[in-house]
Amino acid sequence: MTDKDTGKTGPLVIFTPSGKRGRVDPGTPVLTAARQLGVDLDSVCGGRGICSKCQVTPGTGEFAKHGLTVAPDALSPFNAVEERYDRIRGLKAGRRLGCQAQVLKDVVIDVPPESQVHRQVVRKRAEARDIVLDPAVRLQYVEVDQPDMHHPSGDRERLLAALDEATGLADIKFDHHLLSSLQPTLRKEKWAVTAAIHLRPEPTVIALWPGFHEGGIHGLAVDLGSTTIAGHLVDLVSGEVIASSGLMNPQIRFGEDLMSRVSYGMMNPGGAGEMTKAVRDGLNRLFDELATEAGIDKATILDSAFVMNPVMHHLFLGLDPYELGQAPFALATGAAQSLMASEIGLTLAPGTRAYVLPLIAGHVGADAAAVALSEQPHKSDDLVLVVDVGTNAEIFLGNKTGVMACSSPTGPAFEGAQISSGQRAAPGAIERVEIDPATKEPRFRVIGSDLWSDEAGFAEAIATTGLTGICGSGIIEAVAEMRMAGIVDASGLIGSAEKCGSIRSIPDGRTHAYVLWEGGETSPRILVTNADIRAIQMAKAALYAGARLLMDKRGVDTVDRVVLAGAFGAHISPKHAMVLGMIPDCPLDKVTSAGNAAGTGARIALLNIGARDEVETLVHRVHKIETAVEPRFQEHFVNATAMPNAAEPFPHLASIVTLPDVDFNAGNEGGGRRRRRRG
């Protein structure tokens, strides 16, 4: 086939998670294709099949999002080099060596994190927050009566009797997996043991140590996002987060957005099971990394709390999300789940429990419930808008008198996907941008350096990471700065060099692009194209439309304050967000960041057993609004594609920013004046 933009023929290659794509000549090695398309694929041995750094996972089957059906023979068969490597060192199932596998037909190829030169920095951190420490697991030391021939009883029964007396808990249960080691454990320290008792759903002994156990017990708080997974390893005795780490969700190769994954499951027999296995394998890798980083024995991890959106919830639990792909978006179950971790494929201690927070509705998940638990909109005196910004945004509006919620399909553009030079946050990515409104010249900062690009020493500071692309916060600021500098108009159109007054505006097909970075020997040219701006417009319009719909339902035109949550939300500049019209107009000092509020909510549920009761009650008090069936959502969406908005005034923004009255669409006479009056 022929690429309509470049005219190039040959197989189409789509790389995930970067989303970069292009056509290559048949027989092109995957490693070569990656380099041609600017994909971050590692190789140390020069393509000789020795280092294994270039391992990739090709997809097969239907990829509705990309309009592709990938044939099993899309890549060349295993060759002698791969067979030798697999025989001697072993390749993971489904993996290929990118330097050896050749592209023969259209294909979707996933580059796993360990094969990327610049491994992603998943910026989801456990935020500092006061939590009343009352975990579901407690330790109890007891001395057990020794067996007596005159009063025969089992060791298990005497242990439970001792625990009943020591704890005051009635009818304590005992995990069966402990029975085989019970007798030697009791006798090792002369009938003294420490028991770990899990209190939910009923008190149960889940671990035993001889004598007095001083090694500590631990839990996991996990935010299982559609794009990234963040895990926090927590000391259940002190409440301290002792290790945090993250990884890209391995399901991305099945689709960047949730509906693509639902479609994959529908179109590929066993597809839902594939995605379930992928995410569980990813979680187990993450847990190994956390235990290694903290230097603890995984056997001491005895409890865990998980939050996620409804589609991820169903796939994580091994449930087919088919019904979530169509109205009325019915959940298999929305109730909180208290499970054995082993039941859901997690390789932790035999007695480890997993608590999955409840869902609110078919499109508002446990992650949203965790945000509500963390940010407490139902306890606020002010009318607060809480926005958890991600691939699928969850939005709350409310106060003590009531809370409403909805979800809005923003897509992955905010995380650097679907952007021409986009990438997820990693060293070497542009994260901050400023453009001089007079000269139209940009300057920027890159993750990994505190220097701006026009400061002395910048080149040396980024010599190690290079300059690799632009992440979500960077593209948000770039587009907003272009709007404030008069390089792009309210409709999202980039002006020509003559019209916008910048030589950095260059022809790009039928439109124009702005050159943010000219590139060099070791870094690519970085542009902001009209297609990039359109992707951001679609994402921010969906976000705003969801918020405005809740305001309509509440009967208000303003809110008292806005809280931005989520890994990406923590890095959004309020001013730039308002220039784009991502959020409703309000005083900038009333726009705050909550960081990864979903992860914080998971940590609260892990460390406080009463919080589990609270969130299970809270989800029934939230009034859910379904955007898919609300006619005004589309109206708000259309208006919100303009920057900041085609219909809504932004008086607070207008008091601090004067947006240039430019209109680069010759067929829209006077449009710029109308937009100026509206803010």
Coordinates of N, CA and C in Angstrom, one line a residue, residues 406-534:
C406 N -18.7 12.2 36.7 CA -18.8 11.7 35.3 C -17.3 11.3 34.9
S407 N -17.3 10.7 33.8 CA -16.0 10.4 33.1 C -16.0 11.0 31.7
S408 N -14.8 11.3 31.2 CA -14.7 11.9 29.9 C -13.5 11.3 29.2
P409 N -13.8 10.9 27.9 CA -12.7 10.2 27.2 C -11.7 11.1 26.6
T410 N -10.7 11.5 27.3 CA -9.7 12.5 26.8 C -8.7 11.9 25.9
G411 N -8.5 10.6 26.0 CA -7.5 9.9 25.1 C -6.1 10.1 25.6
P412 N -5.1 9.6 24.9 CA -3.7 9.6 25.4 C -2.9 10.8 25.0
A413 N -3.5 11.8 24.4 CA -2.7 13.0 23.9 C -2.0 13.7 25.0
F414 N -2.6 13.8 26.2 CA -2.0 14.5 27.3 C -0.8 13.8 27.8
E415 N -0.6 12.6 27.5 CA 0.6 11.9 27.9 C 1.6 11.7 26.8
G416 N 1.5 12.5 25.8 CA 2.5 12.6 24.7 C 2.2 11.7 23.5
A417 N 1.1 10.8 23.6 CA 0.8 10.0 22.5 C 0.0 10.8 21.5
Q418 N 0.0 10.3 20.2 CA -0.7 11.0 19.1 C -0.1 12.4 18.8
I419 N 1.1 12.7 19.3 CA 1.7 13.9 19.1 C 3.0 13.6 18.2
S420 N 3.2 14.4 17.2 CA 4.3 14.1 16.2 C 5.6 13.9 16.8
S421 N 6.0 14.7 17.8 CA 7.3 14.5 18.5 C 7.0 14.1 19.9
G422 N 5.9 13.5 20.2 CA 5.5 13.3 21.6 C 6.1 12.0 22.1
Q423 N 6.2 12.0 23.4 CA 6.6 10.8 24.2 C 6.2 11.0 25.6
R424 N 6.2 9.9 26.3 CA 5.8 10.0 27.7 C 6.9 10.5 28.6
A425 N 6.6 11.0 29.7 CA 7.6 11.7 30.5 C 8.8 10.8 30.8
A426 N 10.0 11.3 30.3 CA 11.3 10.6 30.5 C 12.4 11.6 30.4
P427 N 13.6 11.3 30.9 CA 14.7 12.1 30.7 C 14.9 12.4 29.2
G428 N 15.1 13.7 28.9 CA 15.3 14.1 27.5 C 14.0 14.7 26.9
A429 N 12.9 14.6 27.6 CA 11.6 15.1 27.0 C 11.4 16.6 27.5
I430 N 11.0 17.4 26.5 CA 10.7 18.8 26.9 C 9.4 18.8 27.8
E431 N 9.5 19.5 28.9 CA 8.4 19.5 29.9 C 7.9 20.9 30.2
R432 N 8.6 21.9 29.9 CA 8.2 23.3 30.1 C 8.6 24.1 28.9
V433 N 7.7 25.1 28.5 CA 7.9 25.9 27.3 C 7.5 27.3 27.6
E434 N 8.3 28.3 27.1 CA 7.9 29.7 27.1 C 8.2 30.2 25.7
I435 N 7.4 31.1 25.2 CA 7.6 31.7 23.9 C 7.5 33.3 24.1
D436 N 8.5 34.0 23.7 CA 8.5 35.4 23.8 C 7.4 36.0 22.8
P437 N 6.4 36.7 23.3 CA 5.3 37.2 22.4 C 5.8 38.2 21.4
A438 N 7.0 38.9 21.6 CA 7.5 39.9 20.7 C 8.3 39.2 19.6
T439 N 9.3 38.4 20.0 CA 10.2 37.8 19.0 C 9.7 36.4 18.5
K440 N 8.7 35.8 19.2 CA 8.1 34.5 18.8 C 9.2 33.4 19.0
E441 N 10.2 33.7 19.8 CA 11.3 32.7 20.0 C 11.0 31.9 21.2
P442 N 11.2 30.6 21.1 CA 10.9 29.7 22.3 C 12.1 29.5 23.2
R443 N 11.9 29.1 24.4 CA 12.9 28.5 25.3 C 12.1 27.4 26.0
F444 N 12.9 26.4 26.5 CA 12.2 25.2 27.2 C 13.1 24.6 28.2
R445 N 12.5 23.7 29.0 CA 13.3 22.9 29.9 C 13.0 21.5 29.6
V446 N 14.0 20.6 29.9 CA 14.0 19.2 29.6 C 14.0 18.4 30.9
I447 N 13.3 17.3 30.9 CA 13.3 16.5 32.1 C 14.7 16.0 32.3
G448 N 15.3 16.1 33.5 CA 16.6 15.7 33.8 C 17.6 16.9 33.9
S449 N 17.1 18.1 33.7 CA 17.9 19.3 33.8 C 17.1 20.5 34.3
D450 N 17.7 21.3 35.2 CA 17.0 22.5 35.7 C 17.2 23.7 34.9
L451 N 18.1 23.6 33.8 CA 18.4 24.8 33.0 C 17.4 24.9 31.9
W452 N 17.2 26.2 31.5 CA 16.4 26.5 30.3 C 17.3 26.4 29.1
S453 N 16.7 26.2 27.9 CA 17.5 26.0 26.7 C 18.3 27.2 26.3
D454 N 18.0 28.4 26.8 CA 18.8 29.6 26.4 C 19.8 30.0 27.5
E455 N 20.0 29.1 28.5 CA 20.9 29.4 29.6 C 22.3 28.7 29.3
A456 N 23.3 29.3 29.7 CA 24.7 28.7 29.6 C 24.7 27.3 30.2
G457 N 25.3 26.4 29.5 CA 25.5 25.1 30.1 C 24.4 24.1 29.7
F458 N 23.4 24.6 29.0 CA 22.2 23.7 28.7 C 22.6 22.5 27.9
A459 N 23.4 22.7 26.8 CA 23.9 21.6 26.0 C 24.6 20.5 26.8
E460 N 25.5 21.0 27.7 CA 26.3 20.0 28.5 C 25.3 19.3 29.4
A461 N 24.3 20.0 30.0 CA 23.4 19.4 31.0 C 22.6 18.3 30.4
I462 N 22.3 18.4 29.1 CA 21.4 17.3 28.5 C 22.3 16.4 27.6
A463 N 23.6 16.4 27.7 CA 24.4 15.6 26.9 C 24.2 14.1 27.1
T464 N 23.9 13.8 28.4 CA 23.7 12.3 28.7 C 22.3 11.8 28.2
T465 N 21.2 12.6 28.5 CA 19.9 12.2 28.1 C 19.6 12.5 26.6
G466 N 20.2 13.6 26.1 CA 19.8 14.0 24.8 C 18.5 14.8 24.8
L467 N 18.0 15.2 23.7 CA 16.7 15.9 23.6 C 15.9 15.0 22.7
T468 N 14.9 14.3 23.2 CA 14.2 13.2 22.5 C 12.8 13.5 22.0
G469 N 12.2 14.5 22.6 CA 10.8 14.7 22.2 C 10.1 15.7 23.2
I470 N 8.8 15.6 23.2 CA 8.0 16.5 24.1 C 7.0 15.7 24.8
C471 N 6.8 15.9 26.1 CA 5.9 15.1 26.9 C 4.6 15.9 27.1
G472 N 3.6 15.3 27.8 CA 2.3 15.9 27.9 C 2.3 17.4 28.4
S473 N 3.0 17.6 29.6 CA 3.0 19.0 30.1 C 3.7 19.9 29.1
G474 N 4.7 19.4 28.4 CA 5.4 20.3 27.4 C 4.5 20.7 26.3
I475 N 3.7 19.8 25.8 CA 2.9 20.1 24.6 C 1.7 21.0 25.0
I476 N 1.2 20.8 26.3 CA 0.2 21.7 26.8 C 0.7 23.2 26.8
E477 N 1.9 23.3 27.4 CA 2.5 24.7 27.5 C 2.9 25.2 26.2
A478 N 3.4 24.4 25.3 CA 3.7 24.9 23.9 C 2.5 25.4 23.2
V479 N 1.4 24.7 23.2 CA 0.2 25.2 22.5 C -0.3 26.4 23.1
A480 N -0.4 26.5 24.5 CA -0.9 27.7 25.2 C 0.0 28.9 24.9
E481 N 1.3 28.7 24.9 CA 2.3 29.8 24.6 C 2.1 30.3 23.2
M482 N 1.9 29.3 22.3 CA 1.7 29.7 20.9 C 0.4 30.6 20.8
R483 N -0.6 30.2 21.5 CA -1.9 31.0 21.5 C -1.6 32.4 22.1
M484 N -0.9 32.5 23.2 CA -0.6 33.8 23.8 C 0.3 34.6 23.0
A485 N 1.2 34.0 22.2 CA 2.1 34.7 21.3 C 1.5 35.1 20.0
G486 N 0.3 34.7 19.7 CA -0.3 35.0 18.4 C 0.2 34.1 17.3
I487 N 0.7 33.0 17.6 CA 1.2 32.0 16.5 C 0.1 31.1 16.1
V488 N -0.8 30.9 17.0 CA -2.0 30.1 16.7 C -3.2 30.8 17.1
D489 N -4.3 30.7 16.3 CA -5.5 31.5 16.6 C -6.5 30.6 17.5
A490 N -7.6 31.2 17.9 CA -8.5 30.6 18.8 C -9.1 29.3 18.2
S491 N -9.1 29.2 16.9 CA -9.7 27.9 16.3 C -8.6 26.8 16.3
G492 N -7.4 27.1 16.6 CA -6.3 26.1 16.6 C -5.5 26.1 15.3
L493 N -5.6 27.1 14.5 CA -4.9 27.2 13.2 C -3.6 27.9 13.4
I494 N -2.5 27.3 13.0 CA -1.2 28.0 13.0 C -1.1 28.9 11.8
G495 N -0.6 30.1 12.1 CA -0.5 31.1 11.0 C 0.8 30.9 10.2
S496 N 0.8 31.3 9.0 CA 2.0 31.3 8.1 C 3.0 32.2 8.8
A497 N 4.3 32.2 8.3 CA 5.3 33.0 8.8 C 4.9 34.5 8.6
E498 N 4.3 34.8 7.5 CA 3.9 36.2 7.2 C 2.7 36.6 8.1
K499 N 1.8 35.8 8.4 CA 0.6 36.1 9.2 C 0.9 36.2 10.7
C500 N 1.7 35.2 11.2 CA 1.9 35.2 12.6 C 3.2 35.9 13.0
G501 N 4.0 36.2 12.0 CA 5.2 37.0 12.3 C 6.4 36.2 12.9
S502 N 6.4 34.9 12.6 CA 7.5 34.1 13.1 C 8.1 33.2 11.9
I503 N 9.4 33.3 11.8 CA 10.1 32.5 10.8 C 10.1 31.0 11.2
R504 N 9.7 30.8 12.4 CA 9.6 29.4 12.9 C 8.4 28.7 12.4
S505 N 7.5 29.4 11.8 CA 6.3 28.8 11.2 C 6.6 28.4 9.8
I506 N 6.6 27.1 9.5 CA 7.0 26.6 8.2 C 5.8 25.8 7.6
P507 N 5.8 25.7 6.3 CA 4.7 24.9 5.6 C 4.8 23.5 6.0
D508 N 3.6 22.9 6.2 CA 3.5 21.5 6.6 C 2.3 20.9 5.9
G509 N 2.5 20.5 4.7 CA 1.4 20.0 3.9 C 0.4 21.2 3.6
R510 N -0.8 21.1 3.9 CA -1.8 22.1 3.7 C -1.9 23.1 4.8
T511 N -1.1 22.9 5.9 CA -1.2 23.7 7.1 C 0.3 24.2 7.4
H512 N 0.5 24.6 8.6 CA 1.8 25.0 9.0 C 2.2 24.3 10.3
A513 N 3.5 24.3 10.6 CA 4.0 23.8 11.8 C 5.0 24.8 12.4
Y514 N 5.1 24.7 13.8 CA 6.0 25.6 14.5 C 7.3 24.8 14.9
V515 N 8.4 25.3 14.6 CA 9.7 24.7 14.9 C 10.1 25.0 16.3
L516 N 9.9 24.1 17.2 CA 10.3 24.3 18.6 C 11.8 24.1 18.8
W517 N 12.4 23.2 18.1 CA 13.8 22.8 18.2 C 14.3 22.4 16.8
E518 N 15.3 23.0 16.4 CA 15.8 22.7 15.0 C 16.5 21.3 14.9
G519 N 16.8 20.7 16.1 CA 17.5 19.4 16.0 C 19.0 19.5 15.8
G520 N 19.6 18.4 15.9 CA 21.1 18.4 15.7 C 21.6 17.0 15.4
E521 N 22.8 16.8 15.6 CA 23.4 15.4 15.2 C 22.9 14.3 16.1
T522 N 22.6 14.7 17.4 CA 22.1 13.6 18.3 C 20.7 13.8 18.8
S523 N 20.0 14.8 18.2 CA 18.6 15.0 18.6 C 17.7 15.3 17.4
P524 N 16.5 14.9 17.4 CA 15.6 15.1 16.3 C 15.0 16.5 16.2
R525 N 14.6 16.9 15.1 CA 13.8 18.2 15.0 C 12.5 18.0 15.7
I526 N 12.1 19.0 16.5 CA 10.8 18.9 17.2 C 9.9 20.0 16.8
L527 N 8.8 19.6 16.2 CA 7.8 20.5 15.7 C 6.5 20.4 16.5
V528 N 5.7 21.5 16.5 CA 4.3 21.4 16.9 C 3.5 21.6 15.6
T529 N 2.8 20.6 15.2 CA 2.0 20.6 14.0 C 0.6 21.0 14.3
N530 N -0.2 21.3 13.2 CA -1.6 21.5 13.4 C -2.3 20.3 13.8
A531 N -1.8 19.1 13.4 CA -2.4 17.9 13.9 C -2.2 17.7 15.4
D532 N -1.0 18.1 15.9 CA -0.8 18.0 17.3 C -1.8 18.9 18.1
I533 N -1.9 20.1 17.6 CA -2.8 21.1 18.2 C -4.3 20.5 18.2
R534 N -4.6 19.9 17.1 CA -6.0 19.3 17.0 C -6.2 18.2 18.0

